[in-house]
Amino acid sequence: MRKLALLFLIALFVFAQTGCAADSPADPEPVPDAGGGTAEGYSPLVPEDNQGEIDREIVKQLQQNHYNKVELNDAFSEKFFNAYLDELDGTRGVFLQSDIDRLRDKYEHALDDELKQGQTRAAFDIYNTYQKRRIQIDQWALDRIEQGIDSLNIDDDESFEIDRENAPWPANAAEREALWTKQLENQLINLRLNDLDEAEVEKRLTQRYSNELKQLRQTEPMDAFSAYMDAYTHSYDPHTDYFSPRRSEDFNIDMNLQLQGIGAELRSKNGYAELVRLIPGGPAAKSGKLKPTDQIIAVGQGESGEFTDVVGMRLDETVQLIRGEKGSTVRLQISSQDGSQTKTVVLVRDKIELKDQAARKQIIKIERGGQTVDVGLITLPSFYNGTAKDVKNLVDELKKNEDLAGIVLDLRNNGGGALGEAMKLTGLFMNSVPVVQIRDADGNVQVLGDRNDGPLYDGPLAVMVNRLSASASEIVAGALQDYGRAIVLGGQTFGKGTVQTLMPLSEGQIKLTQAKFYRVSGESTQDRGVTPDLTFPAAIDPSKIGESALPNALPWDRIKPTTFPYSDEIVQLLDTLKRGHSLRIENDPDYQYRVDRIRLARQQSEKTRVSLNLEERRAEQETLKQQSLKLANVHRKATGEQPFENYAAFEESEEGEDPQEQELSAHTLETGDEVDAYQTESARILLDLVEAFIREKQSAAS
């Protein structure tokens, strides 16, 4: 599934998977048997009385108020139809090709008419077909496991395609069983690689498919309607969502921070609870052990409670296992996307406090020409109420340092927040100028900025960003770059350049996109984000994380630029700065070590096929361990440290963290902690810029 509708903030909010159903109950469309075994417990869902009315309300809201003016026609119906199939069966392993042919003939060009009329016949026929086929395959899997996992062949030369987004659907039940035999073999190997004994492996697999069957048999009409509306709203853009009454209630409760948890945003993807974002200041972010795209495969309570397998479990049920009292312990078993690497992460549940997200300062000391030069570092995890005031105080404190040569503002992993604070923050470093343009669905443009009496700090400035810098972060970085006020360093940002608002329905509410952000240059931050002046290798794969990785993301475009003062001094010096950066990092062991580890991690994450031979997979796992150990020991030798004796010693150290996790946990540094290689290099580039300015002025004077 490319993107399921449920996004959960565990510690902030928990969406319960609910919905509504159709105008008047009708006899459900019969689902053909088509072979594939029995479907014990299958009961076709029937629309509820009020769902047709809600359907028409949602259609009206989207047609009238969404930024993207979409015509409901056969072309949109085809797009929506495919989105609904992906919503239900994104890995193309549940529906049979005969199901797809039948459903396509009936509904591919009919969904636009059904939406307008408030009909939900297609919604329930497609969902009931999926439900019946899923029950069949899960019952088959449980029967196969009951025969004994030793009946699965994990010693041959077969392989399994883990990326089936564009694969064909199984032609018949026999072909589907062959596919799921490989799926079972892959799951068996993943559990064996986690050093689980045969009894525990069999227990986990049984629990996994039993969870799925339980979920399927408890499905209600609201689930079908919610999935259908999610596919519909996401066909406009990925940030438009339908909230049923219960989802609306949970959203409102959790926005008031009334729930305890680990501080992570999750979504359900292909039966897994997958991490989407770590909330600054939360236990997950502070641990430095988790990253987006990690999959939670089991949850254990306390220090030694038995693990509950959560693959195939409803996302809201998984959340209930993870959520708990402040101060209590939860253990998560985490798997990489290909399942080749698993680990256990121990977290203490907590409520996220403002102080955990607050801006912090440090001093980076750089050796330069035989002297030590001080560069200020301000790390900002999010834009909360009071951000600008806090940063102002930090800048005032840094300015007291007579040796201060410049300031680095680290906005990596900052997912945005209060827009007004972003305006005020930009005003700390600029005169009173426009910062961002906002265009609504009718084409009206509003220009926002900060009114001030002059900048608090007008000295050398660098801004750090990465793929998880989004929304307000992109506005600040883009404005400072457009004015030529700061050099922007790091990775391409997320590309979240749209504005959402909540609209009430007779039951529930809809969150829809109503406007887009534009830079003062007229370029949108949507989809493309902000491109740094000087790029560092990215630990986060932009093909998997970011606006451009989301289906139906609104496109990048541009509008008329606003009048703004521009300095090209930084642009004129970029070639010089890039040359100096390239020469320096060749001999920087810390920087090179980070780059080498990122390269190794990206090679693993880009794998789309895995071997179904246990010994071959063990050998691959051992090779990866030795490659990681070798890189670590080369680095330690270059920096004068003792090499690790073995992989276990390396894994227990801080260096054993995944490079993505190291980057994602950068914002959790406390004052006085060691800065990372990218922060250090950013400070050096800023000093290069200062020296280049001085040379330019001296040359002009002479």
XYZ file of C-alpha atoms in Angstrom:
702
model
C 0.000 0.000 0.000
C 1.515 3.294 -1.006
C -0.085 5.279 1.762
C -2.789 4.166 4.169
C -4.989 6.756 5.731
C -4.185 6.209 9.364
C -1.358 8.348 10.695
C -0.842 8.048 14.434
C 0.943 10.367 16.849
C 1.561 8.046 19.813
C 1.935 10.559 22.652
C 0.225 13.280 20.713
C -2.705 11.668 18.991
C -4.153 8.292 18.111
C -6.567 7.939 15.245
C -9.052 5.104 15.697
C -9.863 3.429 12.391
C -13.494 4.375 12.018
C -15.831 5.793 9.450
C -19.430 5.949 8.339
C -21.363 4.173 5.585
C -24.006 4.702 2.820
C -27.445 6.147 2.210
C -29.657 3.122 2.533
C -28.693 -0.489 3.253
C -28.717 -2.754 0.235
C -27.967 -6.401 -0.384
C -24.196 -6.727 -0.800
C -22.766 -7.773 -4.138
C -21.853 -11.492 -4.004
C -18.127 -12.192 -4.159
C -17.274 -15.096 -6.494
C -15.541 -18.073 -4.864
C -12.740 -18.278 -7.477
C -11.076 -21.054 -5.499
C -8.501 -20.338 -2.843
C -10.106 -22.142 0.084
C -12.809 -21.323 2.570
C -13.439 -17.967 4.190
C -14.691 -18.969 7.618
C -16.025 -15.960 9.511
C -16.509 -13.890 6.350
C -19.668 -11.805 6.442
C -20.209 -9.190 3.731
C -20.497 -5.646 5.017
C -23.602 -3.577 4.284
C -23.611 0.255 4.074
C -25.080 2.221 6.965
C -27.939 4.659 6.498
C -25.986 7.912 6.880
C -22.974 7.167 4.703
C -24.515 8.392 1.462
C -25.147 11.800 3.016
C -21.609 12.036 4.354
C -20.307 10.967 0.933
C -22.108 13.889 -0.724
C -20.904 16.340 1.952
C -17.276 15.319 1.428
C -17.632 15.605 -2.342
C -19.145 19.090 -1.962
C -16.389 20.270 0.391
C -13.637 19.023 -1.904
C -15.244 20.413 -5.036
C -15.795 23.838 -3.478
C -12.843 24.320 -1.135
C -9.868 22.174 -2.163
C -6.916 24.016 -3.688
C -6.738 21.546 -6.552
C -9.812 22.008 -8.736
C -10.550 18.435 -9.810
C -13.299 17.509 -12.247
C -15.193 14.360 -11.319
C -15.074 12.480 -14.607
C -14.030 9.092 -15.970
C -10.322 9.983 -15.790
C -10.622 10.813 -12.088
C -12.741 7.693 -11.533
C -9.938 5.548 -12.952
C -7.375 7.256 -10.722
C -9.599 6.836 -7.657
C -10.312 3.189 -8.496
C -6.598 2.369 -8.651
C -5.967 4.313 -5.437
C -8.622 2.275 -3.620
C -7.051 -0.979 -4.798
C -3.651 0.241 -3.573
C -5.192 1.335 -0.281
C -6.362 -2.222 0.314
C -3.767 -4.369 -1.468
C -0.667 -2.321 -2.231
C 1.563 -5.410 -2.366
C -0.744 -7.066 -4.897
C -0.972 -10.375 -3.129
C -4.594 -10.611 -1.959
C -6.887 -9.901 -4.908
C -6.860 -12.369 -7.782
C -6.566 -11.133 -11.350
C -10.121 -12.323 -11.964
C -11.261 -10.068 -9.094
C -9.472 -7.085 -10.612
C -10.986 -7.778 -14.034
C -14.511 -8.054 -12.600
C -14.223 -4.946 -10.449
C -12.546 -2.908 -13.163
C -15.295 -3.725 -15.680
C -17.970 -2.610 -13.208
C -16.439 0.396 -11.489
C -13.329 1.841 -13.133
C -15.346 4.557 -14.874
C -18.333 4.623 -12.524
C -16.893 5.932 -9.239
C -17.318 9.587 -10.226
C -21.045 9.041 -10.722
C -21.362 7.094 -7.469
C -19.621 9.892 -5.556
C -21.959 12.542 -6.944
C -25.011 10.453 -6.094
C -23.877 9.388 -2.641
C -23.809 5.714 -3.610
C -21.431 3.260 -1.938
C -22.086 0.099 -3.914
C -18.550 0.065 -5.327
C -17.006 0.909 -1.949
C -18.483 -2.179 -0.329
C -18.210 -4.577 -3.269
C -14.484 -3.901 -3.587
C -13.936 -3.995 0.179
C -15.938 -7.205 0.627
C -13.958 -8.854 -2.161
C -10.726 -7.869 -0.444
C -11.976 -9.049 2.943
C -13.036 -12.467 1.649
C -9.772 -13.043 -0.228
C -7.721 -11.917 2.773
C -9.548 -14.307 5.098
C -8.947 -17.117 2.611
C -5.202 -16.518 2.405
C -4.786 -16.027 6.156
C -6.625 -19.270 6.875
C -4.440 -20.996 4.305
C -1.300 -19.550 5.975
C -2.408 -20.740 9.421
C -3.077 -24.221 8.044
C 0.372 -24.231 6.458
C 2.020 -23.142 9.713
C 0.091 -25.809 11.608
C 1.630 -28.421 9.301
C 4.984 -27.404 10.807
C 7.349 -24.652 9.789
C 9.931 -27.288 8.877
C 7.736 -27.989 5.827
C 8.827 -24.607 4.448
C 11.932 -24.827 2.275
C 14.544 -22.266 3.278
C 17.521 -24.089 1.781
C 16.954 -23.620 -1.958
C 18.049 -20.913 -4.392
C 14.739 -19.060 -4.657
C 14.319 -15.369 -3.959
C 11.446 -13.086 -2.953
C 10.541 -9.697 -4.418
C 9.829 -7.454 -1.438
C 8.782 -4.470 -3.562
C 5.571 -5.578 -5.287
C 4.035 -2.155 -5.835
C 3.935 -2.657 -9.606
C 3.771 -6.451 -9.695
C 0.873 -8.270 -11.389
C -1.883 -9.732 -9.229
C -1.836 -13.541 -8.941
C -3.607 -15.126 -11.884
C -5.394 -17.694 -9.727
C -5.538 -19.160 -6.208
C -2.661 -21.567 -6.874
C -0.378 -18.742 -8.007
C -1.371 -16.716 -4.963
C -0.524 -19.625 -2.637
C 2.885 -19.946 -4.321
C 3.467 -16.240 -3.688
C 2.427 -16.525 -0.039
C 4.582 -19.603 0.428
C 7.522 -17.367 -0.432
C 6.147 -14.712 1.910
C 6.020 -17.259 4.740
C 9.530 -18.463 3.976
C 10.824 -14.890 4.068
C 9.081 -14.221 7.383
C 10.485 -17.468 8.785
C 14.020 -16.487 7.754
C 13.641 -13.004 9.271
C 12.590 -14.501 12.601
C 15.383 -17.081 12.500
C 17.902 -14.305 11.850
C 16.634 -12.770 15.077
C 17.855 -15.909 16.895
C 14.381 -17.125 17.858
C 13.954 -20.847 18.443
C 11.549 -22.953 16.405
C 8.772 -22.875 19.003
C 8.906 -19.088 19.322
C 9.015 -18.673 15.540
C 5.941 -20.857 15.097
C 4.182 -18.989 17.895
C 4.968 -15.610 16.322
C 3.763 -16.625 12.871
C 0.583 -18.140 14.273
C -0.039 -14.989 16.305
C 0.608 -12.828 13.252
C -1.989 -14.454 11.022
C -4.430 -14.938 13.881
C -4.227 -11.179 14.496
C -5.085 -10.505 10.886
C -8.015 -12.903 10.936
C -9.318 -11.361 14.152
C -9.092 -7.915 12.598
C -10.863 -9.012 9.430
C -13.684 -10.708 11.315
C -14.230 -7.614 13.458
C -14.414 -5.273 10.493
C -17.428 -2.959 10.498
C -19.122 -0.909 7.758
C -17.335 2.165 9.073
C -13.983 0.552 8.180
C -14.991 0.000 4.561
C -16.385 3.513 4.202
C -13.329 5.061 5.866
C -10.938 3.200 3.561
C -12.993 4.267 0.537
C -13.057 7.927 1.615
C -9.345 7.837 2.425
C -8.608 6.676 -1.115
C -10.912 9.401 -2.451
C -9.432 12.266 -0.405
C -5.872 11.110 -1.062
C -6.618 11.203 -4.790
C -6.657 15.004 -4.372
C -3.429 15.182 -2.373
C -1.756 13.186 0.426
C -2.627 15.677 3.200
C -6.389 15.702 2.670
C -8.179 13.313 5.048
C -11.642 12.343 6.196
C -12.032 12.095 9.987
C -15.011 10.078 11.187
C -16.604 11.241 14.463
C -14.343 9.012 16.543
C -11.213 9.956 14.632
C -12.158 13.614 15.075
C -12.574 13.126 18.817
C -9.204 11.385 19.134
C -7.556 14.111 17.069
C -8.905 16.863 19.324
C -7.994 15.031 22.540
C -4.495 14.248 21.419
C -3.736 17.737 20.164
C -4.095 18.740 23.814
C -1.271 16.344 24.733
C -3.472 14.262 27.014
C -1.962 10.913 26.007
C 1.287 9.264 27.025
C 3.529 7.325 24.687
C 6.819 7.261 22.796
C 6.399 10.338 20.570
C 6.258 8.846 17.093
C 3.993 9.127 14.089
C 2.976 5.775 12.605
C 1.083 4.551 9.603
C -0.150 1.127 8.587
C 1.683 -0.112 5.532
C 1.376 -3.605 4.093
C 0.331 -5.004 7.456
C 3.188 -3.340 9.348
C 3.155 -0.422 11.761
C 5.757 1.813 10.111
C 7.428 4.862 11.629
C 6.798 8.047 9.663
C 8.209 10.757 11.934
C 9.784 11.118 15.366
C 8.359 13.901 17.501
C 11.100 16.232 18.841
C 11.629 15.732 22.548
C 9.798 12.398 22.658
C 11.276 9.119 23.941
C 11.622 7.724 20.402
C 13.634 10.722 19.187
C 15.747 10.893 22.339
C 16.698 7.235 22.068
C 18.604 7.767 18.834
C 17.670 4.177 17.936
C 14.696 4.710 15.604
C 14.157 6.265 12.202
C 11.414 6.691 9.587
C 10.606 3.535 7.560
C 11.472 1.290 10.546
C 8.767 -1.345 11.033
C 7.476 -2.464 14.428
C 7.047 -6.232 14.423
C 6.442 -6.909 18.137
C 5.724 -5.036 21.384
C 6.712 -6.121 24.905
C 5.598 -4.563 28.195
C 8.098 -3.735 30.923
C 11.681 -4.939 31.094
C 10.891 -8.595 30.469
C 7.243 -8.973 29.402
C 6.467 -11.406 26.617
C 6.519 -9.938 23.109
C 3.241 -9.667 21.207
C 3.638 -9.914 17.453
C 1.847 -6.946 15.853
C 2.306 -7.673 12.151
C -1.194 -7.731 10.692
C -2.712 -6.205 13.810
C -4.989 -3.179 13.513
C -2.959 -0.024 13.888
C -5.141 1.305 16.694
C -4.622 -1.962 18.610
C -0.860 -1.704 18.099
C -0.996 1.854 19.423
C -2.834 0.676 22.527
C 0.026 -1.731 23.229
C 2.646 0.998 22.781
C 0.796 3.670 24.721
C 0.847 3.582 28.528
C 1.520 5.338 31.797
C 4.265 7.921 32.038
C 7.426 6.324 33.404
C 6.522 2.778 32.325
C 8.708 0.767 29.960
C 7.832 -0.576 26.541
C 10.070 -2.711 24.315
C 9.778 -2.596 20.535
C 11.185 -5.150 18.138
C 12.131 -3.246 15.013
C 12.779 -4.562 11.522
C 14.339 -2.884 8.521
C 12.144 -2.739 5.409
C 13.711 -5.844 3.868
C 13.526 -7.681 7.192
C 17.242 -8.473 7.114
C 18.039 -6.544 10.291
C 16.106 -6.635 13.549
C 16.756 -5.135 16.971
C 15.027 -4.429 20.246
C 14.601 -0.836 21.435
C 13.693 -0.130 25.068
C 11.794 3.108 25.716
C 10.345 4.771 28.799
C 6.974 6.348 28.047
C 6.691 10.054 28.708
C 4.690 13.154 27.874
C 6.428 15.514 25.488
C 7.177 18.787 27.229
C 7.887 22.133 25.594
C 11.372 22.202 27.085
C 12.197 19.029 25.161
C 11.448 20.804 21.879
C 13.056 24.114 22.833
C 15.907 25.760 20.972
C 19.401 25.182 22.374
C 22.818 26.710 21.813
C 26.365 25.396 21.766
C 29.792 26.651 20.762
C 31.671 24.866 17.986
C 35.403 25.415 18.349
C 37.274 25.318 15.028
C 41.053 25.278 14.598
C 41.901 27.967 12.063
C 45.351 29.249 11.181
C 46.825 28.098 14.470
C 44.009 29.658 16.475
C 40.717 28.445 17.893
C 37.663 30.203 16.478
C 34.193 30.109 18.058
C 31.085 29.515 15.947
C 27.670 29.552 17.605
C 25.287 26.664 16.990
C 21.536 27.007 17.571
C 19.577 23.771 17.240
C 15.839 24.212 16.691
C 13.723 20.999 16.720
C 10.332 22.640 15.949
C 8.451 25.927 15.675
C 6.481 26.128 18.902
C 4.823 29.164 20.494
C 7.688 31.224 21.871
C 10.317 29.982 19.423
C 11.438 33.424 18.268
C 11.723 34.707 21.834
C 13.843 31.721 22.864
C 16.127 32.052 19.846
C 16.443 35.794 20.473
C 17.683 35.080 23.993
C 20.165 32.508 22.685
C 21.495 34.921 20.060
C 21.886 37.620 22.718
C 23.913 35.182 24.825
C 26.086 34.176 21.874
C 26.750 37.821 20.979
C 28.346 38.316 24.389
C 31.184 36.108 23.136
C 33.695 38.569 21.693
C 35.316 35.769 19.676
C 32.063 34.757 17.943
C 32.761 34.420 14.205
C 29.287 33.414 13.033
C 26.150 31.398 13.802
C 24.909 28.088 12.407
C 21.136 27.568 12.665
C 20.384 23.822 12.590
C 16.859 23.157 11.254
C 17.459 19.493 10.431
C 14.527 17.237 11.329
C 12.388 20.312 12.096
C 8.948 19.414 10.730
C 7.565 22.935 11.139
C 4.871 24.302 13.428
C 3.697 27.824 14.213
C 3.931 29.918 11.022
C 3.981 33.204 12.937
C 7.072 32.070 14.820
C 8.809 31.354 11.515
C 8.112 34.964 10.443
C 9.505 36.354 13.698
C 12.544 34.067 13.581
C 13.442 35.265 10.089
C 13.095 38.834 11.391
C 15.868 38.206 13.937
C 18.326 38.039 11.045
C 16.717 40.425 8.533
C 15.221 43.868 8.223
C 11.431 44.116 8.031
C 10.836 42.231 4.773
C 8.381 39.776 3.197
C 9.090 36.159 4.159
C 6.473 34.015 2.409
C 3.586 34.271 -0.039
C 0.397 32.236 0.353
C -1.946 31.620 -2.570
C -5.442 30.226 -1.987
C -7.635 28.147 -4.270
C -9.102 31.275 -5.880
C -5.671 32.618 -6.793
C -5.574 35.312 -4.111
C -2.041 35.948 -2.831
C -1.178 37.128 0.684
C 2.347 38.232 1.609
C 3.509 37.651 5.185
C 6.612 38.878 6.952
C 7.938 40.301 10.197
C 7.781 43.945 11.185
C 10.833 44.945 13.174
C 13.284 47.779 13.734
C 16.205 45.922 12.218
C 17.922 42.564 12.675
C 19.081 41.342 16.068
C 22.060 39.666 14.383
C 23.507 40.705 11.028
C 26.716 38.668 11.109
C 27.711 35.539 9.136
C 24.918 32.963 9.101
C 24.511 29.378 7.886
C 21.320 27.299 7.928
C 21.383 23.493 8.071
C 18.491 21.462 6.613
C 17.763 17.873 5.637
C 14.945 15.772 4.182
C 12.894 16.049 7.382
C 13.050 19.850 7.456
C 9.504 20.751 6.425
C 6.894 23.490 6.202
C 7.943 26.415 8.460
C 11.582 25.260 8.322
C 11.486 25.420 4.537
C 9.959 28.893 4.652
C 12.764 30.219 6.879
C 15.567 28.512 4.943
C 14.073 29.562 1.602
C 13.675 33.203 2.615
C 17.194 33.532 4.040
C 18.541 31.882 0.888
C 16.501 34.046 -1.496
C 17.692 37.253 0.142
C 21.287 36.037 0.094
C 21.323 36.476 3.861
C 22.553 32.966 4.735
C 24.233 30.019 3.105
C 22.022 26.915 3.223
C 23.776 23.587 3.812
C 22.732 19.931 3.974
C 20.084 18.024 2.025
C 17.013 18.834 -0.039
C 14.108 19.527 2.301
C 10.794 17.650 2.544
C 8.742 19.756 0.138
C 5.654 20.305 2.317
C 4.398 23.542 0.799
C 0.646 23.253 1.356
C -1.759 24.620 3.966
C -4.557 22.504 5.480
C -7.708 23.451 7.364
C -10.412 21.481 9.193
C -13.972 21.725 7.863
C -16.979 20.365 9.810
C -19.332 17.706 8.449
C -22.695 16.573 9.792
C -20.709 13.701 11.298
C -16.954 14.051 11.625
C -14.795 16.517 9.746
C -12.516 16.789 6.764
C -8.975 18.120 6.666
C -8.331 19.576 3.238
C -5.642 21.511 1.434
C -6.701 25.109 0.777
C -3.510 26.996 -0.075
C 0.143 26.754 -1.076
C 3.294 28.449 0.185
C 5.549 30.391 -2.179
C 8.943 31.950 -1.587
C 9.550 35.645 -2.155
C 11.180 34.584 -5.438
C 7.791 33.203 -6.533
C 8.915 29.559 -6.409
C 6.802 27.123 -4.429
C 8.303 25.104 -1.585
C 5.825 22.338 -2.541
C 7.274 19.041 -3.801
C 10.822 20.314 -4.462
C 11.415 21.927 -1.077
C 14.590 23.970 -0.654
C 17.780 22.943 -2.430
C 20.911 23.715 -0.365
C 23.675 25.922 -1.733
C 26.085 23.174 -0.779
C 24.927 19.579 -0.380
C 25.973 16.932 2.139
C 25.332 13.219 1.495
C 21.868 12.372 2.819
C 21.233 9.552 5.270
C 17.520 9.681 4.444
C 16.461 8.222 1.102
C 14.412 10.948 -0.682
C 12.642 8.323 -2.787
C 11.045 6.940 0.397
C 10.651 10.003 2.612
C 9.429 13.402 1.443
C 6.588 15.045 -0.436
C 7.763 13.740 -3.806
C 7.560 10.186 -2.418
C 3.843 10.605 -1.627
C 1.192 9.727 -4.217
C -0.770 12.617 -5.724
C 1.393 15.323 -4.170
C 0.526 18.717 -5.612
C 3.123 19.857 -8.173
C 5.796 22.501 -7.868
C 5.004 25.763 -9.624
C 5.733 29.451 -9.353
C 3.898 32.738 -9.109
C 4.975 36.348 -9.556
C 7.863 37.218 -7.212
C 7.390 39.887 -4.600
C 9.728 42.860 -4.425
C 12.682 42.016 -2.200
C 16.273 43.172 -1.716
C 18.817 40.616 -2.869
C 22.533 40.166 -2.304
C 24.492 37.887 -4.626
C 27.660 37.880 -2.496
C 27.184 34.270 -1.346
C 26.243 33.014 -4.826
C 29.355 34.619 -6.297
C 31.526 32.711 -3.804
C 29.851 29.303 -4.032
C 32.418 27.777 -6.410
C 35.214 28.805 -4.054
C 33.349 27.415 -1.054
C 32.639 24.108 -2.817
C 36.302 23.668 -3.746
C 37.409 24.326 -0.195
C 34.767 21.942 1.154
C 35.775 19.149 -1.259
C 39.475 19.449 -0.446
C 38.862 19.507 3.302
C 36.507 16.541 3.577
C 38.954 14.302 1.712
C 41.126 14.408 4.819
C 38.382 14.627 7.439
C 37.994 11.148 8.978
C 34.783 12.051 10.825
C 33.081 13.351 7.700
C 34.290 10.491 5.503
C 33.183 7.924 8.070
C 29.690 9.391 8.070
C 29.564 9.391 4.265
C 30.821 5.801 4.006
C 28.251 4.561 6.509
C 25.468 6.394 4.699
C 26.543 4.766 1.448
C 26.484 1.310 3.038
C 23.079 1.895 4.629
C 21.604 3.185 1.365
C 22.845 0.106 -0.479
C 20.891 -2.051 1.952
C 17.740 0.060 1.847
C 17.661 -0.004 -1.953
C 17.403 -3.805 -2.124
C 14.126 -4.971 -3.657
C 14.764 -8.737 -3.684
C 15.976 -11.071 -0.937
C 17.256 -14.628 -0.954
C 15.057 -17.368 0.511
C 18.094 -19.383 1.579
C 18.694 -19.047 5.328
C 22.433 -19.662 5.183
C 22.866 -17.201 2.339
C 20.971 -14.569 4.310
C 23.098 -15.262 7.391
C 26.209 -14.829 5.280
C 24.874 -11.521 3.930
C 24.116 -10.386 7.466
C 27.620 -11.301 8.628
C 29.181 -9.537 5.626
C 27.252 -6.377 6.478
C 28.423 -6.577 10.094
C 32.043 -6.950 9.047
C 31.781 -4.064 6.566
C 30.375 -1.850 9.325
C 33.104 -2.960 11.753
C 35.818 -2.315 9.179
C 34.583 1.217 8.509
C 34.435 1.908 12.247
C 37.968 0.664 12.864
C 39.414 2.601 9.924
C 37.837 5.695 11.451
C 39.096 4.920 14.939
C 42.625 4.369 13.676
C 42.513 7.686 11.801
C 41.359 9.502 14.939
C 43.848 7.802 17.275
C 41.358 5.546 19.072
C 41.629 1.851 19.846
C 39.813 -0.329 17.278
C 36.848 -2.435 18.354
C 37.742 -6.038 19.097
C 34.594 -7.385 17.465
C 31.206 -6.436 16.094
C 29.488 -6.836 19.454
C 31.708 -4.122 20.954
C 30.988 -1.865 17.996
C 27.231 -2.465 18.215
C 27.131 -1.554 21.908
C 28.903 1.742 21.257
C 27.317 4.977 20.036
C 29.001 4.359 16.691
C 26.814 1.284 16.350
C 23.813 3.490 15.654
C 22.504 3.552 12.111
C 23.740 6.733 10.334
C 20.137 7.735 9.689
C 19.425 7.394 13.391
C 22.488 9.482 14.228
C 21.255 12.269 11.979
C 17.689 12.029 13.234
C 18.787 12.216 16.858
C 20.975 15.280 16.267
C 18.269 17.575 17.639
C 18.321 15.767 20.997
C 21.799 17.008 21.874
C 22.028 18.759 25.207
C 24.170 21.816 25.763
C 27.815 20.826 25.953
C 27.421 17.572 24.030
C 29.703 16.761 21.131
C 28.606 18.202 17.780
C 28.359 15.935 14.734
C 30.508 15.945 11.607
C 27.989 17.888 9.521
C 27.625 20.625 12.139
C 31.401 20.932 12.341
C 31.763 21.124 8.571
C 28.976 23.715 8.397
C 30.922 25.884 10.853
C 34.049 25.497 8.717
C 32.185 26.459 5.538
C 30.821 29.518 7.324
C 34.373 30.513 8.265
C 35.428 29.960 4.639
C 32.684 32.390 3.682
C 33.873 34.977 6.205
C 37.446 34.744 4.935
C 36.286 34.957 1.321
C 34.325 38.126 2.136
C 37.415 39.634 3.728
C 39.554 38.786 0.684
C 36.954 40.286 -1.645
C 36.869 43.530 0.330
C 40.665 43.723 0.503
C 40.887 43.107 -3.236
C 38.301 45.785 -3.948
C 40.100 48.261 -1.671
C 43.405 47.728 -3.418
